[in-house]
PDB file of C-alpha atoms in Angstrom:
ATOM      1  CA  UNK A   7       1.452   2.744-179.739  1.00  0.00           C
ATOM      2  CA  UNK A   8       2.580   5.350-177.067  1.00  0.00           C
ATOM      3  CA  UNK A   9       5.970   5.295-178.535  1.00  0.00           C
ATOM      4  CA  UNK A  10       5.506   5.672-182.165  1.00  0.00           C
ATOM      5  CA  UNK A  11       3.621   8.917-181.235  1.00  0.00           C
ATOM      6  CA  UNK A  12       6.581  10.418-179.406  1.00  0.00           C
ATOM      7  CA  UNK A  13       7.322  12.865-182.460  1.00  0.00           C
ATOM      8  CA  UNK A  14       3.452  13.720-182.765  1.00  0.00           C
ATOM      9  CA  UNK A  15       2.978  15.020-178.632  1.00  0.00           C
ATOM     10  CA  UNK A  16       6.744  15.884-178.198  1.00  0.00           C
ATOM     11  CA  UNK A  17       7.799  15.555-174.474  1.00  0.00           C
ATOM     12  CA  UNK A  18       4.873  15.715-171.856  1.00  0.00           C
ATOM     13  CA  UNK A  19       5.810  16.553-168.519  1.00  0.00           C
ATOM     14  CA  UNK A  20       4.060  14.516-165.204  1.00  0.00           C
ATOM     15  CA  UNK A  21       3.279  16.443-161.895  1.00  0.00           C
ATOM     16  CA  UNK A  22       3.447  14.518-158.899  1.00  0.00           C
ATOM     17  CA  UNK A  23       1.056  15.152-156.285  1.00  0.00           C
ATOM     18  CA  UNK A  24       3.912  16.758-154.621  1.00  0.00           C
ATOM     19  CA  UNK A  25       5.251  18.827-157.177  1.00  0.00           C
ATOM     20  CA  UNK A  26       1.255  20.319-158.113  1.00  0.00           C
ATOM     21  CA  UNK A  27       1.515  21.713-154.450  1.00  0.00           C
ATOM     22  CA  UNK A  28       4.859  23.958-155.399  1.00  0.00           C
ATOM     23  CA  UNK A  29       3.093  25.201-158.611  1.00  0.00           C
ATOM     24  CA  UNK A  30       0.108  26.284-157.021  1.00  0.00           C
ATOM     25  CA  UNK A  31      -1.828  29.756-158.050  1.00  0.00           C
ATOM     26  CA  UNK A  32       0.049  32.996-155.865  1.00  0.00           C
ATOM     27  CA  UNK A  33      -2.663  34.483-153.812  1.00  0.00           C
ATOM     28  CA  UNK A  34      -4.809  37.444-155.060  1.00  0.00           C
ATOM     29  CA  UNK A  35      -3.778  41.112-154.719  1.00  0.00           C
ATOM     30  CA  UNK A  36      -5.148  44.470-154.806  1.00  0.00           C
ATOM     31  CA  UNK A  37      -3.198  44.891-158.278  1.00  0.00           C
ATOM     32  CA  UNK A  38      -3.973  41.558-159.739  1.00  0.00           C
ATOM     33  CA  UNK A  39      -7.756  42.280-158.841  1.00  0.00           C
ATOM     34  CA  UNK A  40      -8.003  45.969-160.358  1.00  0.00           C
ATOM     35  CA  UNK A  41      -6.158  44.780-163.567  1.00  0.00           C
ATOM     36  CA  UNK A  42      -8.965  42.265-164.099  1.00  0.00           C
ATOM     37  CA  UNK A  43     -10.977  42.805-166.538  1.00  0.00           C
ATOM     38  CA  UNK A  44     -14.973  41.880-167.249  1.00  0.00           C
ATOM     39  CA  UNK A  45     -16.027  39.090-169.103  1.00  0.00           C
ATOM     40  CA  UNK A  46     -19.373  38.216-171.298  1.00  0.00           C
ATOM     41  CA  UNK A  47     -19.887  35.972-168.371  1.00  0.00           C
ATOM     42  CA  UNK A  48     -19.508  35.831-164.515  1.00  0.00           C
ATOM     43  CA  UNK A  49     -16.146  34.253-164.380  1.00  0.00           C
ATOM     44  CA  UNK A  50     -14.166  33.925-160.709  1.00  0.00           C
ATOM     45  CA  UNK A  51     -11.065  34.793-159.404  1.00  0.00           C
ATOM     46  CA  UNK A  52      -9.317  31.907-156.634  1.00  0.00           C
ATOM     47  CA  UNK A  53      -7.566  32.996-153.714  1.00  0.00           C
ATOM     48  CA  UNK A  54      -7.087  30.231-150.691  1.00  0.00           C
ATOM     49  CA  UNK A  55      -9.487  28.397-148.263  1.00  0.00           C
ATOM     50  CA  UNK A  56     -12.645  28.854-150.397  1.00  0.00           C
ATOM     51  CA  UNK A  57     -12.354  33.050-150.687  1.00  0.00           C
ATOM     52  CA  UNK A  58     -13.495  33.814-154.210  1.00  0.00           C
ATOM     53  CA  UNK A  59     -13.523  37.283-156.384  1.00  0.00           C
ATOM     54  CA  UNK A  60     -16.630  36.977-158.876  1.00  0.00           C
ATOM     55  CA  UNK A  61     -16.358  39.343-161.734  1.00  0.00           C
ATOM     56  CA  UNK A  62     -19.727  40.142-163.540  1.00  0.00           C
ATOM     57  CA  UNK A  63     -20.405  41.491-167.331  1.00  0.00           C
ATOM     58  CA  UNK A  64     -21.394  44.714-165.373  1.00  0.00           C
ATOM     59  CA  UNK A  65     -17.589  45.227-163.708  1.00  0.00           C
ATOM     60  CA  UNK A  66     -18.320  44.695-160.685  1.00  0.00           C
ATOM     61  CA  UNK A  67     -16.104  42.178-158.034  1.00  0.00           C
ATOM     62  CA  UNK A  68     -17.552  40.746-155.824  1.00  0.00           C
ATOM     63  CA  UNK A  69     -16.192  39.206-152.485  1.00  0.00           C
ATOM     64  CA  UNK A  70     -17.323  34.923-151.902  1.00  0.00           C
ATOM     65  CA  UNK A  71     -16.943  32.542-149.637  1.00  0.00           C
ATOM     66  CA  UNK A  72     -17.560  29.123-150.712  1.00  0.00           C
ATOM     67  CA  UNK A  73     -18.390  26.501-148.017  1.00  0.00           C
ATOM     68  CA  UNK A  74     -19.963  23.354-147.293  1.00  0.00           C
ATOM     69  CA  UNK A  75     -22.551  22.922-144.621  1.00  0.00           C
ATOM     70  CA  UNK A  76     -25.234  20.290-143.544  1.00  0.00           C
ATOM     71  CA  UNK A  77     -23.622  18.422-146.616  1.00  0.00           C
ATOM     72  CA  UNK A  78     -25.004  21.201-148.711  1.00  0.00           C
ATOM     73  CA  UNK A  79     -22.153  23.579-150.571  1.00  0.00           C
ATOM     74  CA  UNK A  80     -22.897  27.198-149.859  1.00  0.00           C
ATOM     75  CA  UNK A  81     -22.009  30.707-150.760  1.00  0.00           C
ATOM     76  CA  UNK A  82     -21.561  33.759-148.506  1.00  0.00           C
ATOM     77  CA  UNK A  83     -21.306  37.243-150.060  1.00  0.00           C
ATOM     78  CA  UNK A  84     -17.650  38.996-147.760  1.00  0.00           C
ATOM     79  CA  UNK A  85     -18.192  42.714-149.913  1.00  0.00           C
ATOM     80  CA  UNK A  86     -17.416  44.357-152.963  1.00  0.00           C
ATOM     81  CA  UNK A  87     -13.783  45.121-154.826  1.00  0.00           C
ATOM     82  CA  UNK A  88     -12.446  47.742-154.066  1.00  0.00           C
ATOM     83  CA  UNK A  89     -14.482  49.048-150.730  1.00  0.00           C
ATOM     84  CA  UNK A  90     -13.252  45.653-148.977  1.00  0.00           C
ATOM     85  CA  UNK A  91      -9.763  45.251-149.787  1.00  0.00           C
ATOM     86  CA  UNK A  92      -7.820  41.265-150.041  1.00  0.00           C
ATOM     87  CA  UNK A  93      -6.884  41.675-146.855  1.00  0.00           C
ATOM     88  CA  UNK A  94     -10.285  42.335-145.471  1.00  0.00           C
ATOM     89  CA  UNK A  95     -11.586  39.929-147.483  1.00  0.00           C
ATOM     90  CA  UNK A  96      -9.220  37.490-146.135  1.00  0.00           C
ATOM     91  CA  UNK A  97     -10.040  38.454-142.541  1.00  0.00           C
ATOM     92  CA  UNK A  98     -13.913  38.028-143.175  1.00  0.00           C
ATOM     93  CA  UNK A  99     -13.677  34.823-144.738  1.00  0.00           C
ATOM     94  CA  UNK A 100     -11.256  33.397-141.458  1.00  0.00           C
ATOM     95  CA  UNK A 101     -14.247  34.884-139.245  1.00  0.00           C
ATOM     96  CA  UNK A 102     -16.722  32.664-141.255  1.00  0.00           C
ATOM     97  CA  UNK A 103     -14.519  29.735-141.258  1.00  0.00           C
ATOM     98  CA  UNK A 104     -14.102  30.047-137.163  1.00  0.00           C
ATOM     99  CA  UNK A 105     -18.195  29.899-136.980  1.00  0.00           C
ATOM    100  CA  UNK A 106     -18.574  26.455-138.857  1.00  0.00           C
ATOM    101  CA  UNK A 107     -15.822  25.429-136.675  1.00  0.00           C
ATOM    102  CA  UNK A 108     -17.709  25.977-134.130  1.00  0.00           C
ATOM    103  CA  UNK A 109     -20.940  24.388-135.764  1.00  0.00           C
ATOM    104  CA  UNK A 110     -23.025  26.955-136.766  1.00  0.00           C
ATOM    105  CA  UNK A 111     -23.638  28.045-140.676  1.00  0.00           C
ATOM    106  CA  UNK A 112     -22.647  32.095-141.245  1.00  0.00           C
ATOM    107  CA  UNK A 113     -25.175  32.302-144.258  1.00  0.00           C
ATOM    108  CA  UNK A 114     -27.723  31.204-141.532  1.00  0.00           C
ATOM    109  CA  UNK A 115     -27.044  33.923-138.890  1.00  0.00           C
ATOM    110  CA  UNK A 116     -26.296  36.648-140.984  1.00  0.00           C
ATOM    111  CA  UNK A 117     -30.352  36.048-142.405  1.00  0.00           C
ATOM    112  CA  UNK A 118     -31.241  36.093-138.834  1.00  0.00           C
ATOM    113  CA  UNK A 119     -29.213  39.548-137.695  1.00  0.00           C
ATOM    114  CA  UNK A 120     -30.625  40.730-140.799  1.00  0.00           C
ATOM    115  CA  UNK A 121     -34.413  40.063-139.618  1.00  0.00           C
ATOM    116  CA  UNK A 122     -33.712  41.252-136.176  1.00  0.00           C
ATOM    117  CA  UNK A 123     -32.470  44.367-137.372  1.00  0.00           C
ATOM    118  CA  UNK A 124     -35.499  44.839-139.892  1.00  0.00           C
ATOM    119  CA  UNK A 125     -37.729  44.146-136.612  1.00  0.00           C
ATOM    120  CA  UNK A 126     -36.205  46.725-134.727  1.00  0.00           C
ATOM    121  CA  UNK A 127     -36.490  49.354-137.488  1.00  0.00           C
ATOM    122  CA  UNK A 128     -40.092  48.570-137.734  1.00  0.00           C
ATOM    123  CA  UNK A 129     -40.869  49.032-134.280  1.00  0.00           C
ATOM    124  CA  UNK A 130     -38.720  52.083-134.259  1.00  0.00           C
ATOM    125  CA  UNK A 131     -41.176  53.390-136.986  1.00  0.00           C
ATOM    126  CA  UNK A 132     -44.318  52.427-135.596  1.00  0.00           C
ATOM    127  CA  UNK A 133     -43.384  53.915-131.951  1.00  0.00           C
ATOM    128  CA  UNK A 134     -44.806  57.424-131.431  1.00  0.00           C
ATOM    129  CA  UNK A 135     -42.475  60.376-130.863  1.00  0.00           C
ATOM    130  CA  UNK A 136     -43.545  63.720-128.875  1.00  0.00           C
ATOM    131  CA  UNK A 137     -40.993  66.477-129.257  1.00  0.00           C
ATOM    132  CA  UNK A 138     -41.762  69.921-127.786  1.00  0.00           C
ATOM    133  CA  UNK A 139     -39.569  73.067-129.010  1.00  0.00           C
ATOM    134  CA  UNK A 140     -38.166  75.603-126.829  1.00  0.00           C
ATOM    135  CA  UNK A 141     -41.222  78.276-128.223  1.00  0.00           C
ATOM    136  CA  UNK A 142     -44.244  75.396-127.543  1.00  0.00           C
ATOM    137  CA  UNK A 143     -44.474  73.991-130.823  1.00  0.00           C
ATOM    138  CA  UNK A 144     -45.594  70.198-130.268  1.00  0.00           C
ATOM    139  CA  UNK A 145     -44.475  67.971-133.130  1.00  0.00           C
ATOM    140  CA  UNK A 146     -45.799  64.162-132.994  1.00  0.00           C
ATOM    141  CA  UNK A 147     -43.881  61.769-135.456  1.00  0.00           C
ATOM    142  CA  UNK A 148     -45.851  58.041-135.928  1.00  0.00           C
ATOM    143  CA  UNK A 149     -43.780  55.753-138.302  1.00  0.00           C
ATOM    144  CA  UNK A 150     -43.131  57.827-141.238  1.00  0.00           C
ATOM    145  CA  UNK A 151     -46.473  60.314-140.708  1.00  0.00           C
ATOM    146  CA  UNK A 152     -45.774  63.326-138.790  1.00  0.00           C
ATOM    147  CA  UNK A 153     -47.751  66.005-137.219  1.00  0.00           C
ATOM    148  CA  UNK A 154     -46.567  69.493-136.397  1.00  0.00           C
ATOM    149  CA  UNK A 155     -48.325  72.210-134.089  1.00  0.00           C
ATOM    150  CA  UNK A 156     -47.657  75.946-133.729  1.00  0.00           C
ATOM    151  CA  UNK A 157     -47.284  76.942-130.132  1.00  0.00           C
ATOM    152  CA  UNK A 158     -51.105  78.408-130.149  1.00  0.00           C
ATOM    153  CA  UNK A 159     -52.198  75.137-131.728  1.00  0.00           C
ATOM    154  CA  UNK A 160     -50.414  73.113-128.576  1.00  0.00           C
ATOM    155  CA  UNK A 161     -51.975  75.335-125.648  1.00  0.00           C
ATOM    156  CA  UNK A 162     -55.100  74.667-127.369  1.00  0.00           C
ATOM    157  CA  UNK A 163     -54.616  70.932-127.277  1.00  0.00           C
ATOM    158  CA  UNK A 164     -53.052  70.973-124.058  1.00  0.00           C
ATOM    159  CA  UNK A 165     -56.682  73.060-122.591  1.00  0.00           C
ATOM    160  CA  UNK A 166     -58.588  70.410-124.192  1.00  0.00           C
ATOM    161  CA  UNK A 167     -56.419  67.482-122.707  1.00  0.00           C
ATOM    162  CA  UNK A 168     -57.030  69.135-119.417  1.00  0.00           C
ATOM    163  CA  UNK A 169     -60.710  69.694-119.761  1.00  0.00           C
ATOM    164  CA  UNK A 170     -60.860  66.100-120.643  1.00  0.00           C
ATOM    165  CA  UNK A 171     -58.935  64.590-117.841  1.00  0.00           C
ATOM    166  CA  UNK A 172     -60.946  66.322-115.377  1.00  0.00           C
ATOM    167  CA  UNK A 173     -64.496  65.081-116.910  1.00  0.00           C
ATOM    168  CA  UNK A 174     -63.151  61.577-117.122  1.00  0.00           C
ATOM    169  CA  UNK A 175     -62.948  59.331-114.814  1.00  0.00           C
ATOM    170  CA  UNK A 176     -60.340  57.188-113.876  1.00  0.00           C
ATOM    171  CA  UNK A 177     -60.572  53.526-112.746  1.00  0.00           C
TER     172      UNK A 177
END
């Protein structure tokens, strides 16, 4: 049956194993990525070792890594086309590859620098601030509230403080 249809397919050509590695995609670069254009869909670009360019409706390109971890496959955002570069890209995605060599999931501790950070600016904001000018104004920042005194206002305050030190006792 195969041969009677020889005229109907014409020839058909069979990649070894081999021979699919020597006609594999050329990696990505800067000119191949800008020259892309935007789909009606999210479609994605392939470079090597999981690094992915994902190209939304919108225009945007957006830097992926695509991994496996815990059995589960996983996806780990590198940047965005054209602030981070191929090579950049590349050199992020090695960085990430060198953590779950050693064991531990990138998508994972990026979340947790990102909630340490978020801690720190929130007890940044609710610490209280005293800054006194060179002419006696008192200013007194709490979180995102802030309270500013002339230099008469501040003597005033600073009177009272005094008056109230010396009635109070101290344990």
């Amino acid at each position: 049956m195969a041969g009677s249809l020889w005229w109907l397919l014409g020839t058909v050509e069979i990649l070894l194993p081999h021979e699919m590695m020597e006609t594999a995609r050329k990696p990505l670069s800067d000119l191949v990525i800008a020259a892309a254009m935007s789909r009606t869909k999210i479609w994605r670009m392939y470079d090597s070792k999981g690094l992915i360019l994902e190209i939304h409706p919108s225009g945007g390109k957006y830097w992926r890594f695509k991994y496996r971890f815990g059995g589960k496959e996983k996806r780990l955002s590198l940047g965005v086309f054209p602030d981070v570069k191929v090579c950049e890209a590349r050199e992020r995605r090695d960085q990430a590859r060198k953590l779950l060599a050693g064991g531990s999931d990138p998508g994972e501790l990026r979340k947790e620098e990102r909630a340490a950070q978020l801690e720190q600016r929130a007890r940044q904001d609710a610490a209280m601030r005293f800054t006194l000018d060179n002419d006696g104004a008192l200013s007194l920042r709490i979180g995102t509230r802030r309270l500013s005194l002339t230099a008469a206002e501040t003597a005033e305050l600073r009177t009272f403080l005094d008056a109230t030190r010396a009635v109070t006792p101290r344990f």
